[in-house]
Amino acid sequence: MLNLLYNFSIRSYSFIISLLVPFNAKARFWIDGRKDIFERLKTAINGQNSSNKIAWFHCASLGEFEQGRPVIEAFRAKYATYKIIVTFFSPSGFEVRKNYTGADFIFYLPADTPENARKFIEIVKPSIAFFVKYEFWRNYLAELQKYQIPAISFSTIFRPSQLFFKPYGGFYRKILKQFDHILVQNKESYNLLQSIDIQQITLAGDTRFDRVKQIVDAKKDIQIAKDFKANRQVFMVGSAWQTDMEVLIPFMNSEIKVSKTVFVIAPHEIHREEINTWQKQIQLKSICFSEVKPETQLTDYQVLIIDNIGMLSSLYQYADFAFIGGSFGKGLHNTLEAATFGMPIFFGNKAYHKFQEANDLIRLKGAFAIASTEDISFIFNDLIGDSDRRKQAAKACRDYVLENIGATEKVMHVVESILNN
C-alpha cells in the first residue's frame, strides 16, 4: 500500500508541475528538460565506446552539485576510463551546470516512477551510482539493487525528526537499506543510522569543505570588485532574497554613516524589477555590475549590485563581513564560501538550524543569527569597535573550513573498496 502511495505521489507531483508550466519558468524547464529524455539518453549513451563503464552521479540542485563536484573530479582523475553522467532533479542545478566539462553526459533525472527507473537503468547501465546528500529515490535504488549495481550516498545528514527514525517509518528505512554504503556528515547521523540497524556507514564529513578549498585555490580576480573595494571595508550580501533585504536595507542606510562601510549585493535570482526597487529604497549611491564602464569611478559609489550569476564564490575574497541570504525564507544558502576567506558572517535566525555548518559557526562565535535590523546593527557595531573580537570571528570561520577538509578522500576510499571487491 505504501509503495502504491509513494508512486502515486511521484506521479501527482509531476502532474502538478505540468499545470504550472504556463505560469512558472522553473516548472517549464522541469517539464521541457524531460521531454523525449529516453531517446536523447539512448543517442548519447550509444554514441560512446561500449567498452567504457559509466559512473552515475545524481544531485538535486546546484548546491548538491557543488557538494558532489570534488568527488566527481576525484573519481575522473582515478578512473579515467569511466564515462560520467550527472543528473539533476531541479532546473536551478541543470540550467547552471549543463555545460560542465567534468562530465560526459548531463541530463535531468526522469521522475522516480517504476517504469522511468527501469528505462533509465537499462539505457545508462551504470557500474556505480552516487547520490549526494538528501537524494533517496525508492524506485531508482530498487532498480540498482536488482542489477547489483553499487549505490553510494555521501555528504548525507540525518535528523531524529525524519521519517526514517519514527516507529511507523519502516517503508522509508527500507529505502536507506538499498544503499551499499552511506557516508555521513556528523556523528549524530552515524548514530541514527546505527539505531535502525544500518551498518554500512562511514563518518566522513562534508565534501563541501573540499569544494570551497578548491574555490579558494582557483578564485578568479574580478577587477570591478577590486576597484570598487579600493581601500574600503566591504560588507558582502550573498544570495539575497527580498526577505533579507527588508532587514538589510535599513541597516545599510544607517551603517554607512557610522562605519564608512560599502556593500556588494548578489541577489539569489536576477529580477530587474526587484533590483530597481532595492536601488530606490537604498539611500546610498548604487550601481549594477553590468552598468560599469571603463571610465566609471567606482569609489563614487557605496553599493555594487551583482546582476549576473556565477561569480559569487570569488567575490567573497574582497569582503570583510558577509550576510548569507535565504534563512528568513526556505533555507540558508552556502556559508562556507564566505567562511573559507575568513570573515564574520551573519544570516537570518529562521531557517538555518538544519545546516550543520551554521550551527557550528555560531558555536565557534564566527557567525551570528540575527532577527532584525536592530540585531545586525548591534552586533556589527560591536565587531567594528572591537578589532580583536572581529579578528577572532574571522579566524574561527577560516579555521573551521581548514579543519574539516578531507571528506572526498574518505569517499574515494569506499569507492575503491567497492570497485576492487
Tab-separated table of C-alpha atoms in Angstrom:
chain	number	residue	atom	x	y	z
A	1	MET	CA	0.000	0.000	0.000
A	2	LEU	CA	2.780	2.471	0.905
A	3	ASN	CA	4.578	1.618	-2.316
A	4	LEU	CA	1.433	2.469	-4.303
A	5	LEU	CA	1.042	5.679	-2.337
A	6	TYR	CA	4.681	6.614	-2.993
A	7	ASN	CA	4.325	6.066	-6.751
A	8	PHE	CA	1.035	7.985	-6.788
A	9	SER	CA	2.679	10.928	-5.033
A	10	ILE	CA	5.521	10.988	-7.583
A	11	ARG	CA	3.053	10.990	-10.498
A	12	SER	CA	0.905	13.630	-8.803
A	13	TYR	CA	3.939	15.872	-8.286
A	14	SER	CA	4.835	15.616	-11.983
A	15	PHE	CA	1.233	16.383	-12.956
A	16	ILE	CA	1.079	19.449	-10.715
A	17	ILE	CA	4.365	20.731	-12.159
A	18	SER	CA	2.911	20.353	-15.691
A	19	LEU	CA	-0.072	22.506	-14.701
A	20	LEU	CA	2.280	25.281	-13.589
A	21	VAL	CA	4.171	25.450	-16.907
A	22	PRO	CA	2.262	28.474	-18.302
A	23	PHE	CA	2.874	30.455	-15.120
A	24	ASN	CA	6.299	29.419	-13.836
A	25	ALA	CA	9.646	29.379	-15.658
A	26	LYS	CA	11.145	26.699	-13.388
A	27	ALA	CA	8.162	24.420	-13.994
A	28	ARG	CA	8.603	24.912	-17.734
A	29	PHE	CA	12.297	23.994	-17.521
A	30	TRP	CA	11.415	20.972	-15.335
A	31	ILE	CA	8.926	19.618	-17.899
A	32	ASP	CA	10.704	20.635	-21.116
A	33	GLY	CA	14.012	19.256	-19.876
A	34	ARG	CA	12.464	15.807	-19.543
A	35	LYS	CA	10.780	15.693	-22.965
A	36	ASP	CA	11.992	12.774	-25.112
A	37	ILE	CA	14.588	12.159	-22.452
A	38	PHE	CA	14.943	8.430	-23.042
A	39	GLU	CA	15.523	8.911	-26.776
A	40	ARG	CA	18.121	11.566	-26.003
A	41	LEU	CA	19.748	9.314	-23.432
A	42	LYS	CA	19.917	6.432	-25.932
A	43	THR	CA	21.520	8.672	-28.545
A	44	ALA	CA	24.118	9.978	-26.090
A	45	ILE	CA	24.980	6.640	-24.489
A	46	ASN	CA	25.029	4.682	-27.743
A	47	GLY	CA	27.414	7.238	-29.174
A	48	GLN	CA	30.136	6.349	-26.677
A	49	ASN	CA	32.610	3.489	-26.712
A	50	SER	CA	30.694	0.453	-25.472
A	51	SER	CA	33.749	-0.765	-23.564
A	52	ASN	CA	33.624	2.280	-21.247
A	53	LYS	CA	31.942	1.788	-17.901
A	54	ILE	CA	29.674	4.556	-16.625
A	55	ALA	CA	29.601	6.237	-13.198
A	56	TRP	CA	26.324	7.974	-12.416
A	57	PHE	CA	26.191	10.983	-10.070
A	58	HIS	CA	22.809	12.403	-9.083
A	59	CYS	CA	22.352	15.821	-7.479
A	60	ALA	CA	19.101	17.509	-6.530
A	61	SER	CA	20.202	21.010	-7.434
A	62	LEU	CA	23.156	23.372	-7.729
A	63	GLY	CA	24.137	23.227	-4.064
A	64	GLU	CA	24.301	19.433	-4.089
A	65	PHE	CA	26.251	19.521	-7.349
A	66	GLU	CA	28.895	21.753	-5.770
A	67	GLN	CA	28.933	19.315	-2.853
A	68	GLY	CA	29.421	16.392	-5.214
A	69	ARG	CA	31.885	18.086	-7.530
A	70	PRO	CA	35.063	17.216	-5.588
A	71	VAL	CA	34.081	13.527	-5.726
A	72	ILE	CA	33.186	13.713	-9.425
A	73	GLU	CA	36.589	15.199	-10.180
A	74	ALA	CA	38.463	12.822	-7.901
A	75	PHE	CA	36.657	9.870	-9.494
A	76	ARG	CA	37.527	11.102	-13.001
A	77	ALA	CA	41.179	11.506	-12.044
A	78	LYS	CA	41.410	7.997	-10.576
A	79	TYR	CA	39.140	6.107	-13.002
A	80	ALA	CA	39.881	7.824	-16.303
A	81	THR	CA	38.358	5.042	-18.433
A	82	TYR	CA	34.890	5.582	-16.954
A	83	LYS	CA	32.367	7.883	-18.549
A	84	ILE	CA	30.491	10.118	-16.118
A	85	ILE	CA	26.817	11.018	-16.269
A	86	VAL	CA	25.445	13.711	-13.957
A	87	THR	CA	21.708	14.074	-13.435
A	88	PHE	CA	19.734	16.837	-11.754
A	89	PHE	CA	16.267	16.975	-10.260
A	90	SER	CA	15.956	20.768	-10.305
A	91	PRO	CA	16.341	23.338	-13.091
A	92	SER	CA	18.427	25.515	-10.783
A	93	GLY	CA	21.120	22.847	-10.976
A	94	PHE	CA	20.790	21.676	-14.564
A	95	GLU	CA	20.425	25.072	-16.218
A	96	VAL	CA	23.522	26.447	-14.476
A	97	ARG	CA	25.758	23.382	-14.887
A	98	LYS	CA	24.504	21.806	-18.135
A	99	ASN	CA	27.817	22.670	-19.812
A	100	TYR	CA	30.045	21.376	-17.003
A	101	THR	CA	33.076	19.840	-18.702
A	102	GLY	CA	33.841	17.385	-15.910
A	103	ALA	CA	31.004	15.097	-17.027
A	104	ASP	CA	30.432	13.311	-20.331
A	105	PHE	CA	26.634	13.465	-20.115
A	106	ILE	CA	24.359	15.847	-18.186
A	107	PHE	CA	20.593	15.267	-18.013
A	108	TYR	CA	17.535	15.869	-15.917
A	109	LEU	CA	16.550	12.787	-13.934
A	110	PRO	CA	13.147	11.415	-15.001
A	111	ALA	CA	10.613	11.302	-12.166
A	112	ASP	CA	11.049	8.304	-9.864
A	113	THR	CA	8.328	6.023	-11.238
A	114	PRO	CA	8.991	2.271	-11.632
A	115	GLU	CA	8.911	2.464	-15.450
A	116	ASN	CA	11.200	5.514	-15.595
A	117	ALA	CA	13.712	3.923	-13.248
A	118	ARG	CA	13.698	0.716	-15.267
A	119	LYS	CA	14.214	2.520	-18.595
A	120	PHE	CA	16.930	4.785	-17.206
A	121	ILE	CA	18.991	1.945	-15.749
A	122	GLU	CA	18.532	-0.194	-18.861
A	123	ILE	CA	19.835	2.611	-21.083
A	124	VAL	CA	22.623	4.013	-18.917
A	125	LYS	CA	23.795	0.706	-17.407
A	126	PRO	CA	25.873	2.404	-14.704
A	127	SER	CA	28.609	0.412	-12.993
A	128	ILE	CA	28.297	2.541	-9.850
A	129	ALA	CA	25.833	5.208	-8.689
A	130	PHE	CA	26.276	8.158	-6.334
A	131	PHE	CA	23.553	10.193	-4.629
A	132	VAL	CA	24.501	13.471	-2.954
A	133	LYS	CA	23.164	14.430	0.474
A	134	TYR	CA	19.350	14.047	0.511
A	135	GLU	CA	18.512	12.062	-2.618
A	136	PHE	CA	16.625	8.888	-1.649
A	137	TRP	CA	14.666	7.705	-4.702
A	138	ARG	CA	12.969	4.414	-3.945
A	139	ASN	CA	12.465	3.061	-7.485
A	140	TYR	CA	15.898	4.010	-8.779
A	141	LEU	CA	17.541	2.396	-5.767
A	142	ALA	CA	15.425	-0.736	-6.174
A	143	GLU	CA	16.427	-0.980	-9.830
A	144	LEU	CA	20.110	-0.549	-8.971
A	145	GLN	CA	19.804	-3.257	-6.329
A	146	LYS	CA	18.074	-5.560	-8.796
A	147	TYR	CA	21.099	-5.420	-11.097
A	148	GLN	CA	23.575	-5.439	-8.195
A	149	ILE	CA	24.894	-2.017	-9.127
A	150	PRO	CA	26.531	-0.444	-6.058
A	151	ALA	CA	24.837	2.706	-4.788
A	152	ILE	CA	26.616	5.192	-2.530
A	153	SER	CA	25.167	8.174	-0.663
A	154	PHE	CA	27.686	10.751	0.534
A	155	SER	CA	27.730	14.037	2.444
A	156	THR	CA	24.467	12.738	3.874
A	157	ILE	CA	22.980	14.166	7.048
A	158	PHE	CA	20.078	12.950	9.154
A	159	ARG	CA	17.925	14.355	11.951
A	160	PRO	CA	15.832	12.489	14.542
A	161	SER	CA	12.664	14.152	13.227
A	162	GLN	CA	12.906	12.404	9.847
A	163	LEU	CA	10.521	9.559	8.986
A	164	PHE	CA	13.341	7.010	8.804
A	165	PHE	CA	13.606	7.089	12.588
A	166	LYS	CA	9.919	7.029	13.523
A	167	PRO	CA	8.186	3.807	14.661
A	168	TYR	CA	5.990	3.994	11.542
A	169	GLY	CA	8.924	4.695	9.184
A	170	GLY	CA	9.601	1.125	8.047
A	171	PHE	CA	8.915	1.877	4.366
A	172	TYR	CA	11.480	4.681	4.388
A	173	ARG	CA	14.041	2.636	6.313
A	174	LYS	CA	13.893	0.061	3.526
A	175	ILE	CA	14.871	2.777	1.056
A	176	LEU	CA	18.017	3.567	3.047
A	177	LYS	CA	18.906	-0.125	3.270
A	178	GLN	CA	19.128	-0.254	-0.528
A	179	PHE	CA	22.365	1.740	-0.401
A	180	ASP	CA	25.590	-0.229	-0.372
A	181	HIS	CA	27.266	2.493	1.676
A	182	ILE	CA	26.262	5.784	3.265
A	183	LEU	CA	28.912	8.359	4.170
A	184	VAL	CA	27.506	10.830	6.688
A	185	GLN	CA	28.490	14.325	7.746
A	186	ASN	CA	28.319	14.026	11.507
A	187	LYS	CA	28.260	11.672	14.491
A	188	GLU	CA	24.546	12.207	15.140
A	189	SER	CA	23.728	10.919	11.638
A	190	TYR	CA	26.033	7.944	12.182
A	191	ASN	CA	24.311	7.052	15.450
A	192	LEU	CA	20.842	7.456	13.957
A	193	LEU	CA	21.642	5.002	11.157
A	194	GLN	CA	23.066	2.525	13.638
A	195	SER	CA	19.861	2.801	15.657
A	196	ILE	CA	17.876	1.438	12.684
A	197	ASP	CA	20.377	-1.341	12.024
A	198	ILE	CA	22.187	0.200	9.048
A	199	GLN	CA	25.842	-0.783	9.355
A	200	GLN	CA	27.445	0.078	6.001
A	201	ILE	CA	28.217	3.611	7.112
A	202	THR	CA	31.246	5.867	7.423
A	203	LEU	CA	31.629	9.127	9.315
A	204	ALA	CA	33.299	11.102	6.533
A	205	GLY	CA	32.292	14.731	6.928
A	206	ASP	CA	31.041	17.085	4.252
A	207	THR	CA	32.639	17.282	0.793
A	208	ARG	CA	31.605	20.942	0.545
A	209	PHE	CA	34.683	21.786	2.628
A	210	ASP	CA	36.844	20.252	-0.075
A	211	ARG	CA	34.908	22.191	-2.694
A	212	VAL	CA	35.370	25.557	-1.005
A	213	LYS	CA	39.080	24.796	-0.659
A	214	GLN	CA	39.109	24.282	-4.441
A	215	ILE	CA	37.310	27.606	-4.851
A	216	VAL	CA	39.929	29.446	-2.818
A	217	ASP	CA	42.734	27.809	-4.770
A	218	ALA	CA	41.074	28.667	-8.112
A	219	LYS	CA	39.486	32.013	-7.240
A	220	LYS	CA	39.227	34.499	-10.089
A	221	ASP	CA	40.239	38.126	-9.924
A	222	ILE	CA	37.233	40.381	-10.512
A	223	GLN	CA	38.677	43.756	-11.412
A	224	ILE	CA	35.413	45.668	-10.996
A	225	ALA	CA	35.003	44.320	-7.455
A	226	LYS	CA	38.643	45.074	-6.688
A	227	ASP	CA	38.298	48.648	-7.959
A	228	PHE	CA	35.050	49.081	-6.012
A	229	LYS	CA	36.692	47.933	-2.786
A	230	ALA	CA	39.776	50.129	-3.167
A	231	ASN	CA	40.863	50.568	0.470
A	232	ARG	CA	37.333	50.416	1.831
A	233	GLN	CA	35.623	47.941	4.135
A	234	VAL	CA	33.241	45.689	2.171
A	235	PHE	CA	30.091	44.058	3.530
A	236	MET	CA	29.103	41.281	1.109
A	237	VAL	CA	25.458	40.215	0.833
A	238	GLY	CA	25.385	36.809	-0.840
A	239	SER	CA	22.306	35.089	-2.309
A	240	ALA	CA	19.944	37.842	-1.204
A	241	TRP	CA	16.163	37.465	-1.215
A	242	GLN	CA	13.516	40.134	-0.668
A	243	THR	CA	13.016	38.989	2.935
A	244	ASP	CA	16.733	39.506	3.587
A	245	MET	CA	16.756	42.969	2.033
A	246	GLU	CA	13.817	44.082	4.155
A	247	VAL	CA	16.146	43.701	7.142
A	248	LEU	CA	19.355	44.797	5.425
A	249	ILE	CA	18.299	47.963	3.595
A	250	PRO	CA	17.563	49.944	6.810
A	251	PHE	CA	20.874	48.611	8.179
A	252	MET	CA	22.741	49.760	5.067
A	253	ASN	CA	21.120	53.181	5.153
A	254	SER	CA	22.271	53.756	8.741
A	255	GLU	CA	25.603	51.960	8.963
A	256	ILE	CA	27.334	53.721	6.100
A	257	LYS	CA	27.153	56.929	8.152
A	258	VAL	CA	28.835	55.288	11.120
A	259	SER	CA	31.406	52.882	9.737
A	260	LYS	CA	32.001	54.065	6.147
A	261	THR	CA	31.311	50.506	5.045
A	262	VAL	CA	30.395	49.825	1.414
A	263	PHE	CA	28.184	46.989	0.217
A	264	VAL	CA	28.210	44.393	-2.549
A	265	ILE	CA	24.848	42.700	-3.116
A	266	ALA	CA	24.482	39.459	-5.061
A	267	PRO	CA	20.782	38.542	-5.458
A	268	HIS	CA	19.922	34.853	-5.395
A	269	GLU	CA	17.926	35.345	-8.590
A	270	ILE	CA	18.250	38.189	-11.059
A	271	HIS	CA	14.969	40.084	-11.400
A	272	ARG	CA	15.397	43.577	-12.841
A	273	GLU	CA	12.246	44.991	-11.220
A	274	GLU	CA	13.314	43.738	-7.803
A	275	ILE	CA	16.801	45.224	-8.187
A	276	ASN	CA	15.284	48.547	-9.276
A	277	THR	CA	13.075	48.540	-6.177
A	278	TRP	CA	16.068	47.881	-3.921
A	279	GLN	CA	18.022	50.707	-5.523
A	280	LYS	CA	15.162	53.132	-4.898
A	281	GLN	CA	14.973	52.104	-1.224
A	282	ILE	CA	18.726	52.254	-0.625
A	283	GLN	CA	19.756	55.793	0.207
A	284	LEU	CA	23.343	55.181	-0.856
A	285	LYS	CA	24.669	55.696	-4.351
A	286	SER	CA	24.460	52.353	-6.158
A	287	ILE	CA	25.456	50.844	-9.486
A	288	CYS	CA	24.875	47.479	-11.131
A	289	PHE	CA	27.821	45.406	-12.286
A	290	SER	CA	26.517	45.459	-15.865
A	291	GLU	CA	26.450	49.280	-15.857
A	292	VAL	CA	30.138	49.727	-15.053
A	293	LYS	CA	32.118	51.276	-17.905
A	294	PRO	CA	35.895	51.781	-18.239
A	295	GLU	CA	35.536	55.424	-17.236
A	296	THR	CA	33.302	54.708	-14.188
A	297	GLN	CA	34.756	55.955	-10.915
A	298	LEU	CA	33.649	53.105	-8.666
A	299	THR	CA	34.804	54.807	-5.483
A	300	ASP	CA	31.999	57.333	-6.066
A	301	TYR	CA	29.551	54.530	-5.209
A	302	GLN	CA	28.744	52.816	-1.922
A	303	VAL	CA	26.718	49.878	-3.286
A	304	LEU	CA	27.623	47.493	-6.110
A	305	ILE	CA	24.820	45.154	-7.220
A	306	ILE	CA	25.886	41.960	-8.997
A	307	ASP	CA	23.287	41.464	-11.736
A	308	ASN	CA	24.728	38.223	-13.085
A	309	ILE	CA	25.193	34.649	-11.939
A	310	GLY	CA	28.392	32.703	-11.348
A	311	MET	CA	30.912	34.943	-9.615
A	312	LEU	CA	29.675	34.980	-6.003
A	313	SER	CA	32.223	32.490	-4.680
A	314	SER	CA	35.115	34.613	-5.971
A	315	LEU	CA	33.569	37.882	-4.766
A	316	TYR	CA	33.976	36.855	-1.128
A	317	GLN	CA	37.748	37.395	-1.401
A	318	TYR	CA	37.067	41.157	-1.356
A	319	ALA	CA	34.771	41.090	1.688
A	320	ASP	CA	35.396	41.935	5.327
A	321	PHE	CA	31.908	40.904	6.501
A	322	ALA	CA	29.211	38.772	4.903
A	323	PHE	CA	25.487	38.247	5.186
A	324	ILE	CA	24.262	34.969	3.656
A	325	GLY	CA	20.686	35.010	2.394
A	326	GLY	CA	17.821	32.553	2.476
A	327	SER	CA	17.419	31.986	6.181
A	328	PHE	CA	14.447	34.321	6.539
A	329	GLY	CA	12.732	32.105	3.967
A	330	LYS	CA	13.059	28.479	2.883
A	331	GLY	CA	16.633	27.861	3.940
A	332	LEU	CA	20.115	29.263	4.386
A	333	HIS	CA	22.443	29.348	1.381
A	334	ASN	CA	26.138	28.466	1.324
A	335	THR	CA	28.010	29.940	4.293
A	336	LEU	CA	31.234	28.033	3.665
A	337	GLU	CA	32.249	30.046	0.602
A	338	ALA	CA	32.404	33.145	2.785
A	339	ALA	CA	33.853	31.329	5.790
A	340	THR	CA	36.821	29.994	3.854
A	341	PHE	CA	38.006	33.545	3.148
A	342	GLY	CA	37.803	34.370	6.867
A	343	MET	CA	35.244	36.989	7.942
A	344	PRO	CA	32.398	37.383	10.449
A	345	ILE	CA	29.169	36.004	8.952
A	346	PHE	CA	25.527	36.951	9.516
A	347	PHE	CA	22.302	35.242	8.476
A	348	GLY	CA	18.634	35.220	9.419
A	349	ASN	CA	17.517	33.373	12.526
A	350	LYS	CA	14.612	31.463	10.939
A	351	ALA	CA	15.760	28.612	8.680
A	352	TYR	CA	19.358	27.755	9.468
A	353	HIS	CA	19.005	25.076	12.146
A	354	LYS	CA	19.262	22.046	9.833
A	355	PHE	CA	22.597	23.263	8.455
A	356	GLN	CA	25.405	21.744	10.484
A	357	GLU	CA	27.969	24.347	9.470
A	358	ALA	CA	25.726	27.245	10.502
A	359	ASN	CA	25.267	25.814	13.979
A	360	ASP	CA	28.978	25.070	14.255
A	361	LEU	CA	29.986	28.585	13.204
A	362	ILE	CA	27.585	30.120	15.716
A	363	ARG	CA	29.049	27.908	18.438
A	364	LEU	CA	32.558	28.999	17.422
A	365	LYS	CA	31.456	32.671	17.508
A	366	GLY	CA	32.310	33.168	13.850
A	367	ALA	CA	28.691	33.558	12.718
A	368	PHE	CA	25.626	35.328	14.084
A	369	ALA	CA	21.927	34.541	13.545
A	370	ILE	CA	20.026	37.817	13.541
A	371	ALA	CA	16.302	38.512	13.858
A	372	SER	CA	16.091	42.159	12.843
A	373	THR	CA	17.822	45.303	11.619
A	374	GLU	CA	18.463	46.212	15.249
A	375	ASP	CA	20.167	42.847	15.834
A	376	ILE	CA	22.605	43.122	12.966
A	377	SER	CA	23.341	46.775	13.723
A	378	PHE	CA	24.178	45.993	17.346
A	379	ILE	CA	26.464	43.047	16.575
A	380	PHE	CA	28.101	44.748	13.591
A	381	ASN	CA	28.923	47.880	15.587
A	382	ASP	CA	30.265	45.744	18.416
A	383	LEU	CA	32.611	43.991	15.980
A	384	ILE	CA	33.646	47.288	14.403
A	385	GLY	CA	34.506	48.644	17.836
A	386	ASP	CA	36.410	45.552	18.964
A	387	SER	CA	39.051	44.614	16.397
A	388	ASP	CA	40.247	41.618	18.444
A	389	ARG	CA	36.760	40.107	18.514
A	390	ARG	CA	36.367	40.754	14.791
A	391	LYS	CA	39.685	39.041	14.020
A	392	GLN	CA	38.770	36.099	16.254
A	393	ALA	CA	35.450	35.657	14.432
A	394	ALA	CA	37.193	35.760	11.053
A	395	LYS	CA	39.820	33.247	12.212
A	396	ALA	CA	37.149	30.923	13.639
A	397	CYS	CA	35.443	30.787	10.238
A	398	ARG	CA	38.647	30.212	8.281
A	399	ASP	CA	39.978	27.571	10.680
A	400	TYR	CA	36.635	25.741	10.683
A	401	VAL	CA	36.874	25.152	6.947
A	402	LEU	CA	40.529	24.097	7.045
A	403	GLU	CA	39.927	21.646	9.895
A	404	ASN	CA	37.106	19.868	8.054
A	405	ILE	CA	38.769	19.221	4.707
A	406	GLY	CA	39.179	15.570	3.699
A	407	ALA	CA	35.728	14.043	3.121
A	408	THR	CA	36.414	13.411	-0.578
A	409	GLU	CA	39.367	11.193	0.252
A	410	LYS	CA	37.163	9.101	2.547
A	411	VAL	CA	34.502	8.741	-0.153
A	412	MET	CA	37.125	7.615	-2.645
A	413	HIS	CA	38.458	5.056	-0.179
A	414	VAL	CA	34.981	3.471	-0.008
A	415	VAL	CA	34.663	3.625	-3.809
A	416	GLU	CA	37.999	1.863	-4.202
A	417	SER	CA	36.999	-0.916	-1.801
A	418	ILE	CA	33.717	-1.450	-3.695
A	419	LEU	CA	35.136	-1.382	-7.208
A	420	ASN	CA	38.085	-3.592	-6.292
A	421	ASN	CA	35.916	-6.127	-4.491
